[in-house]
Amino acid sequence: MKRILMYLRRYRKECVLAPLFKMLEATFELFVPLVVSSIIDIGIAGQDKGYIFKMCMMLILLAIIGLVCSITAQYFAAKAAVGCATGLRHHLFSHIQSLSFSELDTVGTSTLITRMTSDVNQVQNGVNLVLRLFLRSPFIVFGAMIMAFTIDVQAALVFVAAIPILAIIVFGIMFITRPMYKKVQSGLDKILGITRENLVGVRVIRAFNKENEEVRRFKQSNEQLNHLQKFVGKISGLMNPLTYVVVNVSIIVLIWIGAIRVNAGTLSTGQVIALYNYMSQILVELIKLANLIISVTKALACANRIDEIFYIQSEMADGKIDIKKQKDDNVQTPIVEFKNVSLRYKGGGEEAISDINFKVNKGETIGVIGGTGSGKSSLIGLIPRFYDATKGEVLINGVNVKEYTQESIRSKVAVVMQKALLFKGTIRDNVKWGKQDATDEEIMTALEVSQAKEFVEKKDGVLDAFVDQAGKNLSGGQRQRLTIARAVVGQPDILILDDSSSALDFATDAALRNSIRNMTPSPTLFIVSQRAASMMHADKIIVLDDGMVTGIGTHKELLASCEVYQEIYHSQFKTKEEK
């Protein structure tokens, strides 16, 4: 709740004016039964057509004024609610961007998407309804009771008895349903997660003929959510009939008392009608208040879920040193150094990598090879500080990466991930992710280095050629080459290719590595691959097995001394003999 109020501070004027105009509308609405009463008691009883016409015009005027007030209140309420949701969504997105990979892996993508969309929308609807109805409905309820006392005290006691009972019903149901709505939103997270998995992995699902199994899994989760929503809906649904019963019983009692007092001559027919109208107003407003309570309950549950994300703080505190401003006068200082580095993922049982030690000099080409699950991606993920080492130190230019600002590290360290991910837009837009102010000439140079220039020049529009979301209109090799171009356009000091040429043939792969080595200035290159051919000419090759370094050296040195490297090499070059 405090967070919502924080975003509403910018809309103080709207937060005051929206309820104010609703109160004005309610005030004019409370006068309507009195006007109707006077029409009956004076106009109709006295057969005064002029008076009836005048009072009817008064009713129309009250309706017009009420309509204007209502529209004005809706405008200010919508402006405040949408503005609050916009600020909340921006802040939430920025906070998510500040989280490390560890927190993102723990929370999950589907949960974050639900928080950003469904939950924020529920909060927006809740704020809108609160600004319009939270003061109006109670004002009408108590205002109608007060107006009833001005007509007849004895009859008004019915209002005094009915309103507390109605309040107990409304707030009791709110108290019961609030935690249930939180469970409903959690169930929605699960549904969204399954849906996202199916959409992203649709090719794999069809390849292994798992469509029916996934349909059953989705149906099971959907039915669980359906049952939960029905259950909480049944409890929420009790609000309207219970309030109807109380109000209608009150109306019966009111008419009964009114009839007796009319016969006694202490009340007029018009006054009884006015009392009935006030009770009807209370009924209508309580129905609105009941729906408001349900919406507010959902909104509060969603706001608490959003708060849960804000409470998650990144364990990776940002450093203060700007690597771009750091002067490295000592040419002997390794550009990258690992000192007794180990990494255990959050929630993981065993260490992904253990006790890693090596040094890399500026301009060297380093190969990282090993079997599946040996820790290759875990190792290189520590250099741009996607994760923090649980033990030891990772140094860049002799300084612990934790001392640098994350922004400056990633401006100097470019990573091409295993999965080639492109964004919807043009080729130019995608490559500019690596350097926002890159010229077309720099982009074409980067495309030439990545061996992508040939197929880009053949496309209509060249750099303006359209790329679908995730690059679905390109082949796997084309996507990989564009992601490499995106990385090299900024001329990074350290370039990491994390198995990013797996879709390229051997000739293109060799040409790519040669063009990167000939870049000016030449970056320090890390090549992560399961292809021995991709790193045979590297200055050093780091061999990993089950998270441990089993060998570091050149191709020839490892072929002579490292058993793991020998197995990998001979499995790929069975017919060749080492010279």
Short mmCIF file of N, CA, C and O in Angstrom, two decimals, residues 70-174:
data_model
loop_
_atom_site.label_atom_id
_atom_site.label_comp_id
_atom_site.label_asym_id
_atom_site.label_seq_id
_atom_site.Cartn_x
_atom_site.Cartn_y
_atom_site.Cartn_z
N SER A 70 -19.68 13.24 -12.46
CA SER A 70 -19.24 11.86 -12.61
C SER A 70 -18.17 11.72 -13.69
O SER A 70 -17.15 11.05 -13.49
N ILE A 71 -18.39 12.37 -14.85
CA ILE A 71 -17.41 12.30 -15.94
C ILE A 71 -16.09 12.94 -15.53
O ILE A 71 -15.00 12.43 -15.81
N THR A 72 -16.18 14.09 -14.85
CA THR A 72 -14.96 14.78 -14.39
C THR A 72 -14.20 13.92 -13.40
O THR A 72 -12.97 13.80 -13.47
N ALA A 73 -14.94 13.31 -12.47
CA ALA A 73 -14.30 12.43 -11.49
C ALA A 73 -13.63 11.24 -12.17
O ALA A 73 -12.50 10.85 -11.81
N GLN A 74 -14.30 10.67 -13.17
CA GLN A 74 -13.73 9.53 -13.90
C GLN A 74 -12.44 9.92 -14.61
O GLN A 74 -11.47 9.15 -14.63
N TYR A 75 -12.43 11.12 -15.18
CA TYR A 75 -11.22 11.60 -15.88
C TYR A 75 -10.03 11.68 -14.92
O TYR A 75 -8.95 11.16 -15.20
N PHE A 76 -10.23 12.33 -13.79
CA PHE A 76 -9.13 12.49 -12.83
C PHE A 76 -8.71 11.15 -12.22
O PHE A 76 -7.52 10.89 -12.01
N ALA A 77 -9.70 10.28 -11.94
CA ALA A 77 -9.38 8.96 -11.37
C ALA A 77 -8.58 8.12 -12.35
O ALA A 77 -7.60 7.46 -11.98
N ALA A 78 -9.00 8.15 -13.63
CA ALA A 78 -8.28 7.38 -14.65
C ALA A 78 -6.87 7.91 -14.85
O ALA A 78 -5.91 7.14 -14.99
N LYS A 79 -6.72 9.23 -14.83
CA LYS A 79 -5.40 9.83 -15.00
C LYS A 79 -4.46 9.42 -13.88
O LYS A 79 -3.29 9.06 -14.11
N ALA A 80 -4.96 9.46 -12.65
CA ALA A 80 -4.14 9.07 -11.50
C ALA A 80 -3.83 7.58 -11.52
O ALA A 80 -2.69 7.17 -11.26
N ALA A 81 -4.82 6.75 -11.84
CA ALA A 81 -4.63 5.29 -11.83
C ALA A 81 -3.64 4.85 -12.90
O ALA A 81 -2.74 4.05 -12.64
N VAL A 82 -3.82 5.37 -14.12
CA VAL A 82 -2.92 5.01 -15.22
C VAL A 82 -1.51 5.53 -14.95
O VAL A 82 -0.52 4.84 -15.19
N GLY A 83 -1.43 6.75 -14.43
CA GLY A 83 -0.11 7.30 -14.10
C GLY A 83 0.59 6.50 -13.02
O GLY A 83 1.80 6.24 -13.10
N CYS A 84 -0.16 6.09 -12.01
CA CYS A 84 0.40 5.27 -10.93
C CYS A 84 0.89 3.93 -11.47
O CYS A 84 2.00 3.49 -11.15
N ALA A 85 0.07 3.28 -12.32
CA ALA A 85 0.46 1.99 -12.89
C ALA A 85 1.67 2.12 -13.80
O ALA A 85 2.56 1.25 -13.81
N THR A 86 1.73 3.22 -14.55
CA THR A 86 2.88 3.45 -15.44
C THR A 86 4.17 3.60 -14.63
O THR A 86 5.19 2.97 -14.95
N GLY A 87 4.12 4.41 -13.59
CA GLY A 87 5.30 4.58 -12.74
C GLY A 87 5.70 3.29 -12.06
O GLY A 87 6.89 2.95 -11.99
N LEU A 88 4.71 2.54 -11.57
CA LEU A 88 4.99 1.27 -10.92
C LEU A 88 5.62 0.28 -11.89
O LEU A 88 6.59 -0.41 -11.56
N ARG A 89 5.07 0.23 -13.10
CA ARG A 89 5.60 -0.71 -14.10
C ARG A 89 7.03 -0.35 -14.51
O ARG A 89 7.88 -1.23 -14.64
N HIS A 90 7.29 0.95 -14.70
CA HIS A 90 8.65 1.39 -15.04
C HIS A 90 9.64 1.04 -13.93
O HIS A 90 10.73 0.53 -14.19
N HIS A 91 9.23 1.34 -12.69
CA HIS A 91 10.11 1.07 -11.54
C HIS A 91 10.35 -0.42 -11.39
O HIS A 91 11.49 -0.86 -11.13
N LEU A 92 9.30 -1.21 -11.57
CA LEU A 92 9.43 -2.67 -11.45
C LEU A 92 10.35 -3.22 -12.53
O LEU A 92 11.21 -4.06 -12.26
N PHE A 93 10.20 -2.72 -13.76
CA PHE A 93 11.05 -3.18 -14.86
C PHE A 93 12.51 -2.83 -14.59
O PHE A 93 13.41 -3.64 -14.79
N SER A 94 12.75 -1.60 -14.12
CA SER A 94 14.11 -1.18 -13.79
C SER A 94 14.70 -2.04 -12.68
O SER A 94 15.87 -2.41 -12.72
N HIS A 95 13.87 -2.35 -11.69
CA HIS A 95 14.34 -3.18 -10.57
C HIS A 95 14.70 -4.59 -11.06
O HIS A 95 15.73 -5.15 -10.65
N ILE A 96 13.86 -5.14 -11.93
CA ILE A 96 14.14 -6.48 -12.47
C ILE A 96 15.45 -6.47 -13.25
O ILE A 96 16.26 -7.40 -13.17
N GLN A 97 15.69 -5.38 -14.01
CA GLN A 97 16.94 -5.27 -14.77
C GLN A 97 18.16 -5.19 -13.85
O GLN A 97 19.26 -5.53 -14.24
N SER A 98 17.95 -4.73 -12.62
CA SER A 98 19.08 -4.60 -11.69
C SER A 98 19.41 -5.91 -10.99
O SER A 98 20.47 -6.02 -10.35
N LEU A 99 18.53 -6.90 -11.08
CA LEU A 99 18.76 -8.18 -10.42
C LEU A 99 19.81 -8.98 -11.17
O LEU A 99 19.92 -8.90 -12.40
N SER A 100 20.54 -9.77 -10.44
CA SER A 100 21.55 -10.62 -11.06
C SER A 100 20.89 -11.86 -11.65
O SER A 100 19.71 -12.14 -11.38
N PHE A 101 21.66 -12.62 -12.42
CA PHE A 101 21.11 -13.84 -13.01
C PHE A 101 20.65 -14.82 -11.93
O PHE A 101 19.70 -15.57 -12.14
N SER A 102 21.31 -14.81 -10.76
CA SER A 102 20.93 -15.73 -9.68
C SER A 102 19.49 -15.47 -9.24
O SER A 102 18.70 -16.41 -9.10
N GLU A 103 19.14 -14.18 -9.02
CA GLU A 103 17.78 -13.86 -8.59
C GLU A 103 16.76 -14.14 -9.69
O GLU A 103 15.68 -14.66 -9.43
N LEU A 104 17.13 -13.83 -10.94
CA LEU A 104 16.21 -14.07 -12.05
C LEU A 104 15.95 -15.55 -12.22
O LEU A 104 14.82 -15.97 -12.52
N ASP A 105 17.01 -16.37 -12.06
CA ASP A 105 16.84 -17.82 -12.16
C ASP A 105 15.92 -18.34 -11.06
O ASP A 105 15.13 -19.26 -11.27
N THR A 106 16.04 -17.76 -9.87
CA THR A 106 15.25 -18.22 -8.72
C THR A 106 13.78 -17.85 -8.86
O THR A 106 12.89 -18.67 -8.64
N VAL A 107 13.51 -16.60 -9.25
CA VAL A 107 12.12 -16.12 -9.34
C VAL A 107 11.39 -16.76 -10.51
O VAL A 107 10.25 -17.23 -10.38
N GLY A 108 12.04 -16.79 -11.67
CA GLY A 108 11.41 -17.37 -12.86
C GLY A 108 10.79 -16.33 -13.77
O GLY A 108 10.21 -15.35 -13.30
N THR A 109 10.90 -16.58 -15.06
CA THR A 109 10.41 -15.62 -16.06
C THR A 109 8.90 -15.45 -16.01
O THR A 109 8.39 -14.33 -16.08
N SER A 110 8.17 -16.56 -15.91
CA SER A 110 6.70 -16.48 -15.94
C SER A 110 6.17 -15.65 -14.77
O SER A 110 5.22 -14.87 -14.94
N THR A 111 6.78 -15.80 -13.60
CA THR A 111 6.35 -15.02 -12.43
C THR A 111 6.57 -13.54 -12.66
O THR A 111 5.70 -12.71 -12.35
N LEU A 112 7.71 -13.18 -13.21
CA LEU A 112 8.02 -11.77 -13.46
C LEU A 112 7.07 -11.17 -14.49
O LEU A 112 6.64 -10.02 -14.36
N ILE A 113 6.74 -11.94 -15.51
CA ILE A 113 5.81 -11.44 -16.54
C ILE A 113 4.43 -11.19 -15.94
O ILE A 113 3.79 -10.18 -16.22
N THR A 114 3.98 -12.12 -15.08
CA THR A 114 2.67 -11.93 -14.44
C THR A 114 2.67 -10.68 -13.57
O THR A 114 1.70 -9.93 -13.54
N ARG A 115 3.75 -10.47 -12.83
CA ARG A 115 3.85 -9.27 -11.98
C ARG A 115 3.79 -8.00 -12.84
O ARG A 115 3.15 -7.02 -12.47
N MET A 116 4.47 -8.03 -13.98
CA MET A 116 4.56 -6.83 -14.84
C MET A 116 3.25 -6.52 -15.55
O MET A 116 2.98 -5.37 -15.90
N THR A 117 2.44 -7.53 -15.80
CA THR A 117 1.23 -7.34 -16.60
C THR A 117 -0.04 -7.44 -15.76
O THR A 117 -0.63 -6.44 -15.37
N SER A 118 -0.44 -8.67 -15.44
CA SER A 118 -1.71 -8.91 -14.75
C SER A 118 -1.77 -8.20 -13.39
O SER A 118 -2.76 -7.53 -13.08
N ASP A 119 -0.71 -8.34 -12.59
CA ASP A 119 -0.75 -7.76 -11.24
C ASP A 119 -0.81 -6.23 -11.28
O ASP A 119 -1.56 -5.61 -10.52
N VAL A 120 -0.02 -5.63 -12.15
CA VAL A 120 -0.03 -4.16 -12.26
C VAL A 120 -1.38 -3.67 -12.76
O VAL A 120 -1.90 -2.65 -12.29
N ASN A 121 -1.98 -4.40 -13.69
CA ASN A 121 -3.32 -4.02 -14.19
C ASN A 121 -4.37 -4.10 -13.08
O ASN A 121 -5.27 -3.26 -13.00
N GLN A 122 -4.28 -5.12 -12.24
CA GLN A 122 -5.21 -5.23 -11.11
C GLN A 122 -5.05 -4.06 -10.15
O GLN A 122 -6.03 -3.51 -9.63
N VAL A 123 -3.80 -3.66 -9.90
CA VAL A 123 -3.54 -2.50 -9.04
C VAL A 123 -4.13 -1.24 -9.66
O VAL A 123 -4.74 -0.41 -8.98
N GLN A 124 -3.96 -1.09 -10.97
CA GLN A 124 -4.50 0.08 -11.67
C GLN A 124 -6.02 0.14 -11.53
O GLN A 124 -6.58 1.21 -11.22
N ASN A 125 -6.69 -0.98 -11.75
CA ASN A 125 -8.15 -1.02 -11.62
C ASN A 125 -8.57 -0.72 -10.18
O ASN A 125 -9.56 -0.02 -9.94
N GLY A 126 -7.81 -1.25 -9.22
CA GLY A 126 -8.13 -1.00 -7.81
C GLY A 126 -8.02 0.46 -7.45
O GLY A 126 -8.90 1.01 -6.77
N VAL A 127 -6.95 1.13 -7.92
CA VAL A 127 -6.76 2.56 -7.64
C VAL A 127 -7.89 3.37 -8.26
O VAL A 127 -8.45 4.28 -7.63
N ASN A 128 -8.24 3.03 -9.48
CA ASN A 128 -9.33 3.75 -10.18
C ASN A 128 -10.64 3.65 -9.40
O ASN A 128 -11.32 4.66 -9.17
N LEU A 129 -10.99 2.43 -8.98
CA LEU A 129 -12.24 2.24 -8.25
C LEU A 129 -12.23 2.91 -6.88
O LEU A 129 -13.23 3.47 -6.44
N VAL A 130 -11.08 2.85 -6.20
CA VAL A 130 -10.98 3.47 -4.88
C VAL A 130 -11.20 4.97 -4.98
O VAL A 130 -11.95 5.57 -4.19
N LEU A 131 -10.57 5.61 -5.95
CA LEU A 131 -10.70 7.06 -6.10
C LEU A 131 -12.14 7.46 -6.42
O LEU A 131 -12.60 8.54 -6.04
N ARG A 132 -12.84 6.60 -7.13
CA ARG A 132 -14.21 6.95 -7.53
C ARG A 132 -15.26 6.55 -6.50
O ARG A 132 -16.26 7.24 -6.32
N LEU A 133 -15.07 5.41 -5.84
CA LEU A 133 -16.16 4.86 -5.04
C LEU A 133 -15.86 4.74 -3.55
O LEU A 133 -16.80 4.59 -2.76
N PHE A 134 -14.59 4.77 -3.16
CA PHE A 134 -14.26 4.48 -1.77
C PHE A 134 -14.89 5.50 -0.81
O PHE A 134 -15.30 5.16 0.28
N LEU A 135 -14.95 6.76 -1.22
CA LEU A 135 -15.59 7.78 -0.39
C LEU A 135 -17.06 7.96 -0.76
O LEU A 135 -17.89 8.25 0.10
N ARG A 136 -17.36 7.77 -2.06
CA ARG A 136 -18.72 8.03 -2.51
C ARG A 136 -19.72 7.06 -1.87
O ARG A 136 -20.76 7.49 -1.34
N SER A 137 -19.41 5.77 -1.91
CA SER A 137 -20.37 4.78 -1.40
C SER A 137 -20.64 4.95 0.10
O SER A 137 -21.81 5.00 0.51
N PRO A 138 -19.60 5.05 0.95
CA PRO A 138 -19.89 5.30 2.37
C PRO A 138 -20.62 6.62 2.60
O PRO A 138 -21.48 6.72 3.49
N PHE A 139 -20.27 7.63 1.79
CA PHE A 139 -20.93 8.93 1.92
C PHE A 139 -22.42 8.80 1.64
O PHE A 139 -23.27 9.37 2.36
N ILE A 140 -22.78 8.06 0.59
CA ILE A 140 -24.19 7.85 0.25
C ILE A 140 -24.88 7.07 1.36
O ILE A 140 -26.01 7.41 1.79
N VAL A 141 -24.21 6.01 1.86
CA VAL A 141 -24.82 5.17 2.88
C VAL A 141 -25.13 5.98 4.14
O VAL A 141 -26.27 5.99 4.65
N PHE A 142 -24.11 6.67 4.66
CA PHE A 142 -24.32 7.44 5.89
C PHE A 142 -25.13 8.71 5.63
O PHE A 142 -25.89 9.16 6.48
N GLY A 143 -24.95 9.27 4.42
CA GLY A 143 -25.75 10.45 4.06
C GLY A 143 -27.22 10.12 3.98
O GLY A 143 -28.08 10.88 4.46
N ALA A 144 -27.52 8.95 3.40
CA ALA A 144 -28.92 8.52 3.31
C ALA A 144 -29.50 8.28 4.71
O ALA A 144 -30.67 8.61 4.98
N MET A 145 -28.70 7.73 5.60
CA MET A 145 -29.17 7.50 6.97
C MET A 145 -29.46 8.82 7.67
O MET A 145 -30.48 8.97 8.35
N ILE A 146 -28.56 9.79 7.50
CA ILE A 146 -28.76 11.11 8.13
C ILE A 146 -30.01 11.79 7.56
O ILE A 146 -30.82 12.38 8.31
N MET A 147 -30.15 11.71 6.22
CA MET A 147 -31.33 12.31 5.59
C MET A 147 -32.61 11.63 6.09
O MET A 147 -33.65 12.27 6.24
N ALA A 148 -32.51 10.31 6.34
CA ALA A 148 -33.68 9.60 6.87
C ALA A 148 -34.05 10.12 8.25
O ALA A 148 -35.24 10.24 8.59
N PHE A 149 -33.04 10.45 9.07
CA PHE A 149 -33.30 11.01 10.41
C PHE A 149 -33.99 12.37 10.31
O PHE A 149 -34.77 12.74 11.19
N THR A 150 -33.68 13.14 9.26
CA THR A 150 -34.33 14.44 9.10
C THR A 150 -35.81 14.28 8.74
O THR A 150 -36.59 15.20 8.94
N ILE A 151 -36.15 13.11 8.19
CA ILE A 151 -37.54 12.87 7.83
C ILE A 151 -38.32 12.29 9.01
O ILE A 151 -39.38 12.80 9.39
N ASP A 152 -37.77 11.19 9.59
CA ASP A 152 -38.46 10.56 10.72
C ASP A 152 -37.47 9.73 11.52
O ASP A 152 -36.84 8.81 10.97
N VAL A 153 -37.35 10.03 12.81
CA VAL A 153 -36.34 9.37 13.65
C VAL A 153 -36.67 7.90 13.85
O VAL A 153 -35.79 7.03 13.74
N GLN A 154 -37.92 7.59 14.12
CA GLN A 154 -38.31 6.21 14.40
C GLN A 154 -38.06 5.30 13.20
O GLN A 154 -37.53 4.19 13.33
N ALA A 155 -38.44 5.76 12.01
CA ALA A 155 -38.22 4.97 10.80
C ALA A 155 -36.73 4.86 10.48
O ALA A 155 -36.26 3.84 9.95
N ALA A 156 -35.96 5.90 10.81
CA ALA A 156 -34.53 5.92 10.51
C ALA A 156 -33.75 4.92 11.35
O ALA A 156 -32.63 4.55 11.01
N LEU A 157 -34.35 4.44 12.47
CA LEU A 157 -33.66 3.45 13.29
C LEU A 157 -33.44 2.14 12.53
O LEU A 157 -32.54 1.37 12.86
N VAL A 158 -34.27 1.89 11.52
CA VAL A 158 -34.08 0.72 10.65
C VAL A 158 -32.72 0.80 9.95
O VAL A 158 -32.00 -0.20 9.83
N PHE A 159 -32.36 2.01 9.53
CA PHE A 159 -31.06 2.23 8.88
C PHE A 159 -29.92 1.94 9.86
O PHE A 159 -28.91 1.33 9.51
N VAL A 160 -30.10 2.39 11.09
CA VAL A 160 -29.06 2.21 12.12
C VAL A 160 -28.81 0.73 12.37
O VAL A 160 -27.68 0.30 12.60
N ALA A 161 -29.87 -0.08 12.32
CA ALA A 161 -29.73 -1.52 12.55
C ALA A 161 -29.13 -2.23 11.33
O ALA A 161 -28.34 -3.18 11.47
N ALA A 162 -29.49 -1.80 10.13
CA ALA A 162 -29.08 -2.51 8.92
C ALA A 162 -27.61 -2.27 8.56
O ALA A 162 -26.89 -3.19 8.14
N ILE A 163 -27.14 -1.03 8.71
CA ILE A 163 -25.80 -0.68 8.23
C ILE A 163 -24.68 -1.46 8.93
O ILE A 163 -23.77 -1.98 8.26
N PRO A 164 -24.67 -1.64 10.25
CA PRO A 164 -23.60 -2.45 10.88
C PRO A 164 -23.59 -3.91 10.40
O PRO A 164 -22.52 -4.50 10.21
N ILE A 165 -24.80 -4.47 10.23
CA ILE A 165 -24.87 -5.86 9.73
C ILE A 165 -24.26 -5.96 8.35
O ILE A 165 -23.49 -6.88 8.04
N LEU A 166 -24.59 -4.98 7.51
CA LEU A 166 -24.03 -4.96 6.14
C LEU A 166 -22.51 -4.80 6.18
O LEU A 166 -21.79 -5.42 5.40
N ALA A 167 -22.00 -3.97 7.07
CA ALA A 167 -20.55 -3.75 7.18
C ALA A 167 -19.84 -5.04 7.58
O ALA A 167 -18.77 -5.37 7.06
N ILE A 168 -20.45 -5.80 8.52
CA ILE A 168 -19.86 -7.08 8.95
C ILE A 168 -19.78 -8.05 7.78
O ILE A 168 -18.78 -8.75 7.59
N ILE A 169 -20.84 -8.11 6.98
CA ILE A 169 -20.86 -9.01 5.82
C ILE A 169 -19.77 -8.64 4.83
O ILE A 169 -18.98 -9.50 4.38
N VAL A 170 -19.69 -7.36 4.47
CA VAL A 170 -18.74 -6.90 3.45
C VAL A 170 -17.29 -7.13 3.89
O VAL A 170 -16.49 -7.73 3.17
N PHE A 171 -16.95 -6.66 5.08
CA PHE A 171 -15.56 -6.75 5.52
C PHE A 171 -15.18 -8.17 5.93
O PHE A 171 -14.01 -8.56 5.82
N GLY A 172 -16.15 -8.96 6.37
CA GLY A 172 -15.87 -10.36 6.70
C GLY A 172 -15.49 -11.14 5.46
O GLY A 172 -14.52 -11.92 5.46
N ILE A 173 -16.25 -10.95 4.39
CA ILE A 173 -15.95 -11.64 3.13
C ILE A 173 -14.60 -11.17 2.58
O ILE A 173 -13.81 -11.96 2.06
N MET A 174 -14.29 -9.89 2.70
CA MET A 174 -12.99 -9.37 2.25
C MET A 174 -11.85 -10.04 3.01
O MET A 174 -10.84 -10.44 2.43
#
